[in-house]
CSV table of C-alpha atoms in Angstrom, one decimal:
chain,number,residue,atom,x,y,z
A,757,UNK,CA,0.0,0.0,0.0
A,758,UNK,CA,1.4,3.3,-1.0
A,759,UNK,CA,0.9,6.6,0.7
A,760,UNK,CA,-1.4,8.9,-1.1
A,761,UNK,CA,0.1,12.3,-1.8
A,762,UNK,CA,-1.7,15.1,0.2
A,763,UNK,CA,-1.2,18.6,-1.0
A,764,UNK,CA,-0.3,21.4,1.4
A,765,UNK,CA,-3.7,23.0,0.7
A,766,UNK,CA,-5.6,19.7,1.3
A,767,UNK,CA,-3.7,19.1,4.6
A,768,UNK,CA,-4.7,22.5,5.9
A,769,UNK,CA,-8.2,21.8,4.8
A,770,UNK,CA,-8.1,18.6,6.8
A,771,UNK,CA,-6.7,20.5,9.8
A,772,UNK,CA,-9.5,23.1,9.7
A,773,UNK,CA,-12.1,20.3,9.7
A,774,UNK,CA,-10.3,18.5,12.5
A,775,UNK,CA,-10.0,21.6,14.7
A,776,UNK,CA,-13.6,22.8,14.0
A,777,UNK,CA,-14.9,19.4,15.0
A,778,UNK,CA,-13.1,19.5,18.3
A,779,UNK,CA,-14.3,23.2,18.9
A,780,UNK,CA,-17.9,22.1,18.0
A,781,UNK,CA,-17.6,19.2,20.4
A,782,UNK,CA,-16.2,21.3,23.3
A,783,UNK,CA,-18.6,24.2,22.6
A,784,UNK,CA,-21.6,21.8,22.5
A,785,UNK,CA,-20.6,20.3,25.8
A,786,UNK,CA,-20.2,23.6,27.4
A,787,UNK,CA,-23.7,24.9,26.1
A,788,UNK,CA,-25.3,21.7,27.4
A,789,UNK,CA,-23.7,22.1,30.7
A,790,UNK,CA,-25.0,25.6,31.0
A,791,UNK,CA,-28.4,24.5,29.7
A,792,UNK,CA,-28.5,21.9,32.4
A,793,UNK,CA,-28.7,24.6,35.1
A,794,UNK,CA,-32.1,25.7,33.7
A,795,UNK,CA,-34.7,23.0,34.4
A,796,UNK,CA,-37.9,22.3,32.5
A,797,UNK,CA,-39.9,22.4,35.7
A,798,UNK,CA,-39.4,24.1,39.0
A,799,UNK,CA,-41.0,23.2,42.3
A,800,UNK,CA,-42.4,26.6,43.1
A,801,UNK,CA,-46.0,27.8,43.7
A,802,UNK,CA,-47.7,28.7,40.4
A,803,UNK,CA,-47.5,32.2,39.2
A,804,UNK,CA,-51.2,32.4,38.4
A,805,UNK,CA,-53.6,31.7,41.3
A,806,UNK,CA,-56.9,32.7,42.8
A,807,UNK,CA,-57.1,34.5,46.2
A,808,UNK,CA,-60.8,34.5,47.1
A,809,UNK,CA,-63.7,36.7,46.6
A,810,UNK,CA,-63.4,40.6,46.6
A,811,UNK,CA,-65.7,40.7,49.7
A,812,UNK,CA,-63.0,38.9,51.6
A,813,UNK,CA,-61.0,42.1,51.5
A,814,UNK,CA,-62.8,45.0,53.1
A,815,UNK,CA,-61.7,48.5,52.0
A,816,UNK,CA,-58.7,49.7,53.9
A,817,UNK,CA,-57.1,46.5,54.5
A,818,UNK,CA,-53.7,45.1,53.4
A,819,UNK,CA,-53.7,41.3,53.5
A,820,UNK,CA,-50.7,39.1,53.0
A,821,UNK,CA,-51.1,36.0,51.0
A,822,UNK,CA,-48.8,33.6,52.8
A,823,UNK,CA,-46.4,31.7,50.7
A,824,UNK,CA,-47.0,33.7,47.6
A,825,UNK,CA,-45.1,36.8,48.3
A,826,UNK,CA,-48.0,39.1,47.7
A,827,UNK,CA,-50.4,41.5,49.4
A,828,UNK,CA,-53.9,42.2,48.4
A,829,UNK,CA,-54.4,45.8,49.0
A,830,UNK,CA,-58.1,46.9,49.1
A,831,UNK,CA,-58.6,50.7,48.5
A,832,UNK,CA,-61.5,52.9,47.8
A,833,UNK,CA,-60.0,53.1,44.3
A,834,UNK,CA,-60.0,49.3,43.9
A,835,UNK,CA,-57.8,46.3,44.5
A,836,UNK,CA,-54.1,46.0,43.9
A,837,UNK,CA,-51.8,42.9,44.1
A,838,UNK,CA,-48.7,44.3,45.7
A,839,UNK,CA,-45.6,42.1,45.1
A,840,UNK,CA,-43.8,41.7,48.4
A,841,UNK,CA,-40.4,42.5,47.0
A,842,UNK,CA,-38.6,45.8,47.8
A,843,UNK,CA,-37.7,47.6,44.7
A,844,UNK,CA,-34.3,48.5,46.2
A,845,UNK,CA,-32.6,45.1,46.5
A,846,UNK,CA,-35.4,42.6,46.7
A,847,UNK,CA,-36.0,41.9,50.4
A,848,UNK,CA,-39.4,41.3,51.8
A,849,UNK,CA,-40.9,44.5,53.4
A,850,UNK,CA,-43.4,44.2,56.3
A,851,UNK,CA,-46.7,45.9,56.6
A,852,UNK,CA,-47.2,48.0,59.8
A,853,UNK,CA,-50.9,49.0,60.0
A,854,UNK,CA,-50.3,51.3,63.0
A,855,UNK,CA,-47.1,53.2,62.0
A,856,UNK,CA,-47.6,56.7,60.7
A,857,UNK,CA,-46.9,57.5,57.1
A,858,UNK,CA,-47.5,60.5,54.9
A,859,UNK,CA,-51.0,59.3,54.3
A,860,UNK,CA,-51.9,58.6,57.9
A,861,UNK,CA,-51.6,55.2,59.5
A,862,UNK,CA,-50.1,52.2,57.8
A,863,UNK,CA,-46.8,51.9,56.0
A,864,UNK,CA,-44.6,49.2,54.4
A,865,UNK,CA,-41.1,49.0,55.8
A,866,UNK,CA,-38.3,46.9,54.5
A,867,UNK,CA,-36.0,45.3,57.2
A,868,UNK,CA,-32.9,45.2,55.0
A,869,UNK,CA,-32.2,48.9,54.3
A,870,UNK,CA,-35.1,50.7,55.7
A,871,UNK,CA,-37.1,51.7,52.6
A,872,UNK,CA,-40.6,52.9,53.4
A,873,UNK,CA,-43.7,52.8,51.3
A,874,UNK,CA,-47.1,54.4,52.0
A,875,UNK,CA,-50.2,52.4,52.1
A,876,UNK,CA,-50.5,52.6,48.3
A,877,UNK,CA,-47.0,51.1,48.3
A,878,UNK,CA,-45.4,54.2,46.9
A,879,UNK,CA,-41.9,54.8,48.3
A,880,UNK,CA,-41.4,57.9,50.4
A,881,UNK,CA,-38.2,57.1,52.4
A,882,UNK,CA,-35.1,55.1,52.2
A,883,UNK,CA,-33.2,53.9,49.2
A,884,UNK,CA,-36.1,52.3,47.2
A,885,UNK,CA,-36.2,53.9,43.8
A,886,UNK,CA,-39.8,53.0,42.8
A,887,UNK,CA,-43.1,52.0,44.3
A,888,UNK,CA,-43.7,48.2,44.9
A,889,UNK,CA,-44.4,46.4,41.7
A,890,UNK,CA,-47.9,45.0,41.2
A,891,UNK,CA,-49.1,41.7,39.9
A,892,UNK,CA,-52.0,41.9,37.4
A,893,UNK,CA,-55.3,41.3,39.0
A,894,UNK,CA,-58.5,40.2,37.3
A,895,UNK,CA,-61.8,38.9,38.2
A,896,UNK,CA,-62.2,35.2,37.3
A,897,UNK,CA,-65.5,34.0,35.9
A,898,UNK,CA,-66.4,32.4,39.1
A,899,UNK,CA,-66.2,35.7,40.9
A,900,UNK,CA,-62.9,35.3,42.6
A,901,UNK,CA,-59.9,37.5,42.3
A,902,UNK,CA,-57.1,36.1,40.2
A,903,UNK,CA,-53.5,37.1,40.4
A,904,UNK,CA,-51.0,36.8,37.5
A,905,UNK,CA,-47.5,37.3,38.8
A,906,UNK,CA,-46.1,36.9,35.3
A,907,UNK,CA,-47.7,40.2,34.3
A,908,UNK,CA,-46.1,42.8,36.4
A,909,UNK,CA,-47.1,46.4,36.5
A,910,UNK,CA,-44.4,48.8,37.4
A,911,UNK,CA,-45.7,52.2,38.6
A,912,UNK,CA,-42.4,53.9,38.1
A,913,UNK,CA,-43.5,57.2,39.5
A,914,UNK,CA,-41.3,58.6,42.3
A,915,UNK,CA,-43.2,60.1,45.2
A,916,UNK,CA,-41.7,63.4,46.2
A,917,UNK,CA,-40.7,63.6,49.8
A,918,UNK,CA,-43.9,63.8,51.8
A,919,UNK,CA,-45.9,65.2,48.9
A,920,UNK,CA,-48.5,63.1,47.4
A,921,UNK,CA,-48.5,62.5,43.7
A,922,UNK,CA,-51.5,62.9,41.5
A,923,UNK,CA,-53.9,60.1,42.2
A,924,UNK,CA,-55.1,59.9,38.7
A,925,UNK,CA,-51.7,58.6,37.6
A,926,UNK,CA,-52.1,55.6,39.8
A,927,UNK,CA,-55.6,54.8,38.4
A,928,UNK,CA,-54.5,52.1,35.9
A,929,UNK,CA,-52.8,50.1,38.7
A,930,UNK,CA,-56.1,49.4,40.5
A,931,UNK,CA,-58.7,46.7,39.7
A,932,UNK,CA,-62.2,48.2,40.2
A,933,UNK,CA,-64.9,45.6,40.9
B,1263,UNK,CA,24.5,-0.6,48.3
B,1264,UNK,CA,26.1,2.4,46.9
B,1265,UNK,CA,29.7,2.7,47.9
B,1266,UNK,CA,30.5,6.3,46.8
B,1267,UNK,CA,30.2,9.3,49.1
B,1268,UNK,CA,26.8,10.6,50.0
B,1269,UNK,CA,26.0,14.0,48.5
B,1270,UNK,CA,23.0,15.5,50.1
B,1271,UNK,CA,20.9,18.1,48.4
B,1272,UNK,CA,20.7,21.4,50.3
B,1273,UNK,CA,17.5,21.0,52.5
B,1274,UNK,CA,18.6,17.6,53.7
B,1275,UNK,CA,22.1,18.9,54.4
B,1276,UNK,CA,20.7,21.7,56.5
B,1277,UNK,CA,18.5,19.2,58.5
B,1278,UNK,CA,21.5,16.9,58.8
B,1279,UNK,CA,23.7,19.7,60.2
B,1280,UNK,CA,21.0,20.7,62.7
B,1281,UNK,CA,20.4,17.1,63.8
B,1282,UNK,CA,24.1,16.3,64.0
B,1283,UNK,CA,24.9,19.3,66.1
B,1284,UNK,CA,22.0,18.5,68.5
B,1285,UNK,CA,23.1,14.8,68.7
B,1286,UNK,CA,26.7,15.6,69.2
B,1287,UNK,CA,25.6,17.9,72.0
B,1288,UNK,CA,23.4,15.3,73.6
B,1289,UNK,CA,25.8,12.3,73.2
B,1290,UNK,CA,29.2,11.8,71.8
B,1291,UNK,CA,28.9,9.0,69.4
B,1292,UNK,CA,26.1,6.4,69.6
B,1293,UNK,CA,23.1,8.3,68.5
B,1294,UNK,CA,25.2,10.2,65.9
B,1295,UNK,CA,26.3,7.1,64.2
B,1296,UNK,CA,22.9,5.6,64.0
B,1297,UNK,CA,21.6,8.9,62.6
B,1298,UNK,CA,24.2,8.6,59.9
B,1299,UNK,CA,23.2,5.1,59.2
B,1300,UNK,CA,19.6,6.2,58.9
B,1301,UNK,CA,20.6,8.9,56.4
B,1302,UNK,CA,22.6,6.5,54.4
B,1303,UNK,CA,19.7,4.2,54.2
B,1304,UNK,CA,17.2,7.1,53.4
B,1305,UNK,CA,19.1,8.5,50.5
B,1306,UNK,CA,19.4,5.0,49.0
B,1307,UNK,CA,15.7,4.3,49.1
B,1308,UNK,CA,13.9,4.2,45.8
B,1309,UNK,CA,11.5,7.0,47.0
B,1310,UNK,CA,14.3,9.4,47.9
B,1311,UNK,CA,16.3,8.6,44.7
B,1312,UNK,CA,13.2,9.2,42.7
B,1313,UNK,CA,12.4,12.5,44.4
B,1314,UNK,CA,16.0,13.9,44.3
B,1315,UNK,CA,17.6,12.9,41.1
B,1316,UNK,CA,20.9,14.7,41.2
B,1317,UNK,CA,23.6,12.4,42.6
B,1318,UNK,CA,26.9,14.1,41.6
B,1319,UNK,CA,28.5,16.5,44.0
B,1320,UNK,CA,26.8,19.9,44.1
B,1321,UNK,CA,29.9,21.8,43.2
B,1322,UNK,CA,28.5,24.3,40.7
B,1323,UNK,CA,25.5,26.7,40.5
B,1324,UNK,CA,24.1,24.8,37.6
B,1325,UNK,CA,23.9,21.5,39.6
B,1326,UNK,CA,22.3,23.2,42.6
B,1327,UNK,CA,19.8,24.8,40.2
B,1328,UNK,CA,19.0,21.4,38.8
B,1329,UNK,CA,18.4,20.0,42.2
B,1330,UNK,CA,15.8,22.7,42.9
B,1331,UNK,CA,14.2,22.4,39.5
B,1332,UNK,CA,14.0,18.6,39.4
B,1333,UNK,CA,12.2,18.1,42.7
B,1334,UNK,CA,8.5,18.8,43.1
B,1335,UNK,CA,9.0,20.1,46.6
B,1336,UNK,CA,12.1,22.0,46.3
B,1337,UNK,CA,10.9,23.9,43.1
B,1338,UNK,CA,8.4,25.7,45.2
B,1339,UNK,CA,11.3,27.8,46.5
B,1340,UNK,CA,13.3,30.2,44.3
B,1341,UNK,CA,16.7,28.9,43.1
B,1342,UNK,CA,18.4,31.9,44.5
B,1343,UNK,CA,17.1,34.6,46.8
B,1344,UNK,CA,18.3,38.1,47.1
B,1345,UNK,CA,18.5,39.7,50.5
B,1346,UNK,CA,15.8,42.2,49.5
B,1347,UNK,CA,13.5,39.4,48.6
B,1348,UNK,CA,13.4,38.4,52.2
B,1349,UNK,CA,12.7,42.0,53.6
B,1350,UNK,CA,9.1,41.9,54.9
B,1351,UNK,CA,8.9,45.7,54.5
B,1352,UNK,CA,9.0,45.1,50.8
B,1353,UNK,CA,6.5,42.3,50.3
B,1354,UNK,CA,4.5,42.4,53.6
B,1355,UNK,CA,4.1,38.6,53.3
B,1356,UNK,CA,0.5,39.1,52.3
B,1357,UNK,CA,0.5,36.6,49.4
B,1358,UNK,CA,1.9,33.9,51.7
B,1359,UNK,CA,-0.6,34.8,54.4
B,1360,UNK,CA,-3.5,34.6,51.9
B,1361,UNK,CA,-2.2,31.2,50.7
B,1362,UNK,CA,-2.1,29.8,54.2
B,1363,UNK,CA,-5.5,31.1,54.9
B,1364,UNK,CA,-6.7,29.3,51.8
B,1365,UNK,CA,-5.1,26.1,53.2
B,1366,UNK,CA,-6.7,26.7,56.6
B,1367,UNK,CA,-10.1,27.3,54.9
B,1368,UNK,CA,-9.8,24.1,52.9
B,1369,UNK,CA,-8.9,22.0,55.9
B,1370,UNK,CA,-11.5,23.4,58.2
B,1371,UNK,CA,-14.0,23.5,55.4
B,1372,UNK,CA,-13.6,19.8,54.7
B,1373,UNK,CA,-14.0,19.0,58.3
B,1374,UNK,CA,-17.2,21.0,58.6
B,1375,UNK,CA,-18.5,19.1,55.6
B,1376,UNK,CA,-18.6,15.9,57.7
B,1377,UNK,CA,-21.5,17.4,59.7
B,1378,UNK,CA,-23.1,20.1,57.5
B,1379,UNK,CA,-26.0,18.9,55.3
B,1380,UNK,CA,-27.0,21.4,52.6
B,1381,UNK,CA,-30.7,20.9,52.7
B,1382,UNK,CA,-33.4,23.2,53.9
B,1383,UNK,CA,-34.7,21.2,56.9
B,1384,UNK,CA,-31.1,20.5,58.3
B,1385,UNK,CA,-28.7,23.2,57.2
B,1386,UNK,CA,-29.4,25.8,59.9
B,1387,UNK,CA,-29.6,23.2,62.7
B,1388,UNK,CA,-26.4,21.5,61.6
B,1389,UNK,CA,-24.7,24.9,61.6
B,1390,UNK,CA,-26.1,25.5,65.2
B,1391,UNK,CA,-24.9,22.1,66.3
B,1392,UNK,CA,-21.4,22.8,65.0
B,1393,UNK,CA,-21.4,26.3,66.5
B,1394,UNK,CA,-22.9,25.4,69.9
B,1395,UNK,CA,-20.6,22.6,70.8
B,1396,UNK,CA,-22.2,19.3,69.9
B,1397,UNK,CA,-19.1,18.2,68.2
B,1398,UNK,CA,-15.6,18.5,69.8
B,1399,UNK,CA,-13.7,21.6,68.4
B,1400,UNK,CA,-16.8,22.3,66.3
B,1401,UNK,CA,-17.1,25.9,67.4
B,1402,UNK,CA,-13.4,26.4,67.1
B,1403,UNK,CA,-13.3,25.0,63.5
B,1404,UNK,CA,-16.4,26.9,62.3
B,1405,UNK,CA,-15.0,30.2,63.8
B,1406,UNK,CA,-11.6,29.4,62.3
B,1407,UNK,CA,-13.3,29.0,58.9
B,1408,UNK,CA,-15.3,32.2,59.4
B,1409,UNK,CA,-12.4,34.3,60.5
B,1410,UNK,CA,-10.0,32.9,57.9
B,1411,UNK,CA,-12.6,33.8,55.2
B,1412,UNK,CA,-12.8,37.3,56.4
B,1413,UNK,CA,-9.0,37.4,56.6
B,1414,UNK,CA,-8.5,36.0,53.2
B,1415,UNK,CA,-10.6,38.9,51.7
B,1416,UNK,CA,-8.7,41.4,53.7
B,1417,UNK,CA,-5.3,40.1,53.0
B,1418,UNK,CA,-5.9,39.6,49.3
B,1419,UNK,CA,-6.8,43.3,49.1
B,1420,UNK,CA,-3.7,44.3,51.1
B,1421,UNK,CA,-1.6,42.0,48.9
B,1422,UNK,CA,-2.9,43.9,45.8
B,1423,UNK,CA,-2.4,47.2,47.4
B,1424,UNK,CA,1.3,46.2,48.1
B,1425,UNK,CA,1.7,44.9,44.5
B,1426,UNK,CA,0.3,48.2,43.2
B,1427,UNK,CA,2.5,50.4,45.4
B,1428,UNK,CA,5.8,48.5,44.5
B,1429,UNK,CA,4.8,48.6,40.8
B,1430,UNK,CA,5.0,44.8,40.6
B,1431,UNK,CA,2.0,44.8,38.1
B,1432,UNK,CA,4.2,46.3,35.4
B,1433,UNK,CA,5.7,44.2,32.6
B,1434,UNK,CA,6.9,41.5,32.6
B,1435,UNK,CA,4.4,40.7,35.4
B,1436,UNK,CA,1.2,42.0,33.8
B,1437,UNK,CA,-0.3,38.5,33.4
B,1438,UNK,CA,0.1,37.8,37.1
B,1439,UNK,CA,-1.7,41.0,38.0
B,1440,UNK,CA,-4.7,39.8,35.8
B,1441,UNK,CA,-4.5,36.4,37.5
B,1442,UNK,CA,-4.5,38.2,40.8
B,1443,UNK,CA,-7.7,40.3,39.9
B,1444,UNK,CA,-9.4,37.0,38.9
B,1445,UNK,CA,-8.3,35.4,42.2
B,1446,UNK,CA,-9.7,38.4,44.1
B,1447,UNK,CA,-13.1,37.9,42.4
B,1448,UNK,CA,-12.9,34.1,43.1
B,1449,UNK,CA,-12.2,35.0,46.8
B,1450,UNK,CA,-15.2,37.3,46.9
B,1451,UNK,CA,-17.4,34.6,45.2
B,1452,UNK,CA,-16.3,32.0,47.7
B,1453,UNK,CA,-17.2,34.4,50.5
B,1454,UNK,CA,-20.5,35.1,48.9
B,1455,UNK,CA,-21.5,31.4,48.3
B,1456,UNK,CA,-20.4,30.6,51.8
B,1457,UNK,CA,-22.6,33.3,53.2
B,1458,UNK,CA,-25.9,31.4,52.3
B,1459,UNK,CA,-24.9,28.1,53.9
B,1460,UNK,CA,-25.8,28.9,57.5
B,1461,UNK,CA,-29.3,29.4,56.2
B,1462,UNK,CA,-30.4,32.0,58.7
B,1463,UNK,CA,-32.2,35.3,58.1
B,1464,UNK,CA,-29.0,37.2,57.5
B,1465,UNK,CA,-27.7,34.9,54.8
B,1466,UNK,CA,-31.1,34.5,53.2
B,1467,UNK,CA,-31.6,38.2,52.6
B,1468,UNK,CA,-28.0,38.9,51.9
B,1469,UNK,CA,-28.1,36.4,49.1
B,1470,UNK,CA,-31.5,37.9,48.0
B,1471,UNK,CA,-29.7,41.1,47.5
B,1472,UNK,CA,-27.0,39.3,45.5
B,1473,UNK,CA,-29.6,37.5,43.4
B,1474,UNK,CA,-31.2,40.9,42.7
B,1475,UNK,CA,-27.8,42.1,41.4
B,1476,UNK,CA,-27.9,39.1,39.0
B,1477,UNK,CA,-31.4,40.0,37.9
B,1478,UNK,CA,-30.2,43.6,37.2
B,1479,UNK,CA,-27.2,42.5,35.1
B,1480,UNK,CA,-27.2,44.0,31.6
B,1481,UNK,CA,-28.5,41.8,28.9
B,1482,UNK,CA,-28.4,38.5,31.1
B,1483,UNK,CA,-30.7,39.8,33.8
B,1484,UNK,CA,-34.4,40.1,33.4
B,1485,UNK,CA,-34.5,43.5,35.2
B,1486,UNK,CA,-31.3,44.9,33.8
B,1487,UNK,CA,-30.7,47.2,30.9
B,1488,UNK,CA,-31.1,45.6,27.4
B,1489,UNK,CA,-32.7,42.5,29.0
B,1490,UNK,CA,-33.0,39.7,26.5
B,1491,UNK,CA,-34.3,37.0,28.9
B,1492,UNK,CA,-37.3,36.2,31.2
B,1493,UNK,CA,-37.0,35.7,34.9
B,1494,UNK,CA,-36.8,31.9,34.2
B,1495,UNK,CA,-33.8,32.2,31.9
B,1496,UNK,CA,-31.6,35.0,33.4
B,1497,UNK,CA,-28.4,35.0,35.4
B,1498,UNK,CA,-30.1,35.2,38.7
B,1499,UNK,CA,-32.1,32.1,37.9
B,1500,UNK,CA,-28.9,30.2,36.8
B,1501,UNK,CA,-27.4,31.2,40.2
B,1502,UNK,CA,-30.3,30.4,42.5
B,1503,UNK,CA,-32.1,27.7,40.5
B,1504,UNK,CA,-35.5,29.3,41.0
B,1505,UNK,CA,-37.2,32.7,41.0
B,1506,UNK,CA,-36.5,33.0,44.7
B,1507,UNK,CA,-34.0,31.4,47.1
B,1508,UNK,CA,-35.0,28.0,48.2
B,1509,UNK,CA,-33.8,24.4,48.3
B,1510,UNK,CA,-32.4,24.6,44.8
B,1511,UNK,CA,-30.4,27.7,45.6
B,1512,UNK,CA,-28.9,26.2,48.7
B,1513,UNK,CA,-27.5,23.1,47.0
B,1514,UNK,CA,-26.2,25.3,44.1
B,1515,UNK,CA,-24.4,27.5,46.4
B,1516,UNK,CA,-23.1,24.5,48.3
B,1517,UNK,CA,-21.6,22.9,45.2
B,1518,UNK,CA,-20.1,26.2,44.1
B,1519,UNK,CA,-18.7,26.8,47.5
B,1520,UNK,CA,-17.1,23.3,48.3
B,1521,UNK,CA,-16.2,22.1,44.8
B,1522,UNK,CA,-16.4,24.4,41.8
B,1523,UNK,CA,-14.9,27.7,43.1
B,1524,UNK,CA,-12.1,26.0,45.2
B,1525,UNK,CA,-11.2,23.8,42.3
B,1526,UNK,CA,-10.7,26.8,39.9
B,1527,UNK,CA,-9.0,28.9,42.7
B,1528,UNK,CA,-6.5,26.1,43.4
B,1529,UNK,CA,-5.6,25.8,39.8
B,1530,UNK,CA,-5.2,29.5,39.4
B,1531,UNK,CA,-3.1,29.9,42.7
B,1532,UNK,CA,-0.7,27.2,41.3
B,1533,UNK,CA,-0.4,29.1,38.0
B,1534,UNK,CA,0.0,32.4,39.9
B,1535,UNK,CA,2.9,30.9,41.9
B,1536,UNK,CA,4.4,29.4,38.8
B,1537,UNK,CA,4.4,32.8,37.2
B,1538,UNK,CA,6.0,34.4,40.2
B,1539,UNK,CA,8.9,31.9,39.9
B,1540,UNK,CA,9.2,32.5,36.1
B,1541,UNK,CA,9.0,36.3,36.3
B,1542,UNK,CA,11.1,36.6,39.5
B,1543,UNK,CA,10.6,39.1,42.2
B,1544,UNK,CA,10.2,42.7,41.5
B,1545,UNK,CA,12.2,44.1,44.3
B,1546,UNK,CA,15.5,46.0,43.7
B,1547,UNK,CA,18.3,43.4,43.4
B,1548,UNK,CA,21.1,45.7,44.7
């Protein structure tokens, strides 16, 4: 058996094929390792859920939905699904119904860096840059309130120190029933 | 048996001189001669002959250099050392201190791994058991791990401050500066991942803050500028394994903390040291 002559150009072509196959193999492996970290299913509560009838939430109350990271705020303007995640760095604020805020009693306060929100969850003190985000609320056909945390409303209106902002600007963030 | 004269490489020669002087002080002859016999036996074992390959008399600089370079353990030290290299006012010894802290962290960390279980029902109580004295030396080892971790961050920063002030980052040592910056980031990441493991309120919310930083990363974070991904695909999700910190996040941080990051760090430290040997010290050699 005699060695077949390989031209210089042909040899380089072979090299290119060889090295690109190796690169493809390693690259594919790395991509699949990265993809492995993002599972098809996660064991977390569903993002879309029902929280009971509107009558369960009398006007003027802020009710924590335990395990869902959400308050249902009931106002004269309507209902709001306030996501319990500080807009500063993501800690969970607490609702203090008896502490005084710019709108009278009731403020949200974050234990991490002391951000404060009024009862409409608008920031008025501390490092929080925006009001709390809101999950989309709707009325399900069976008459119960339905929360969809995948649809997040961001009322990016900064409240001036101690001065209320225009209420009409907040209108779209309430569910009227 | 080899008949020719024993030629000892430097470190063994030093040990020999010390031991011989002690022995001759203690007794005149008996112990001294058995020590000599022991040495003769030692340098003739296969292990020793494999480890130190130079057999001829060390009568030139080249041969001494070869002894250093051919042995795994001796090559950690420089072949020759200038007086200035040993002055602590030049180097502050911070690189060495950082390395030893990494060794301490590895040893204490491995010991803690015998009792700590990285799952939500157990993690906090295992940490409390270690801390509150269920296991002998548990509190000591945990505190050692904790303080060494703080110290490693501090000493790494002082080390970089020293390198900056002595201009040791300049060519030909620019690669080692880059490696050093990566090692600083790895040190901080090790601290960050270790922070979650006690699984108390402090760690939970501290890591929530870190997760939020991932979510605000440009392009790769779902809240960041130019976001290209949803909250189920972004960097914060990859780090925590969920939309918020839970069982998946704990095990991810554990694996990063006890395997992935130390593995990378060890390799980079070895490379960092190798470059120090190849580039030499930057201190004035006069």
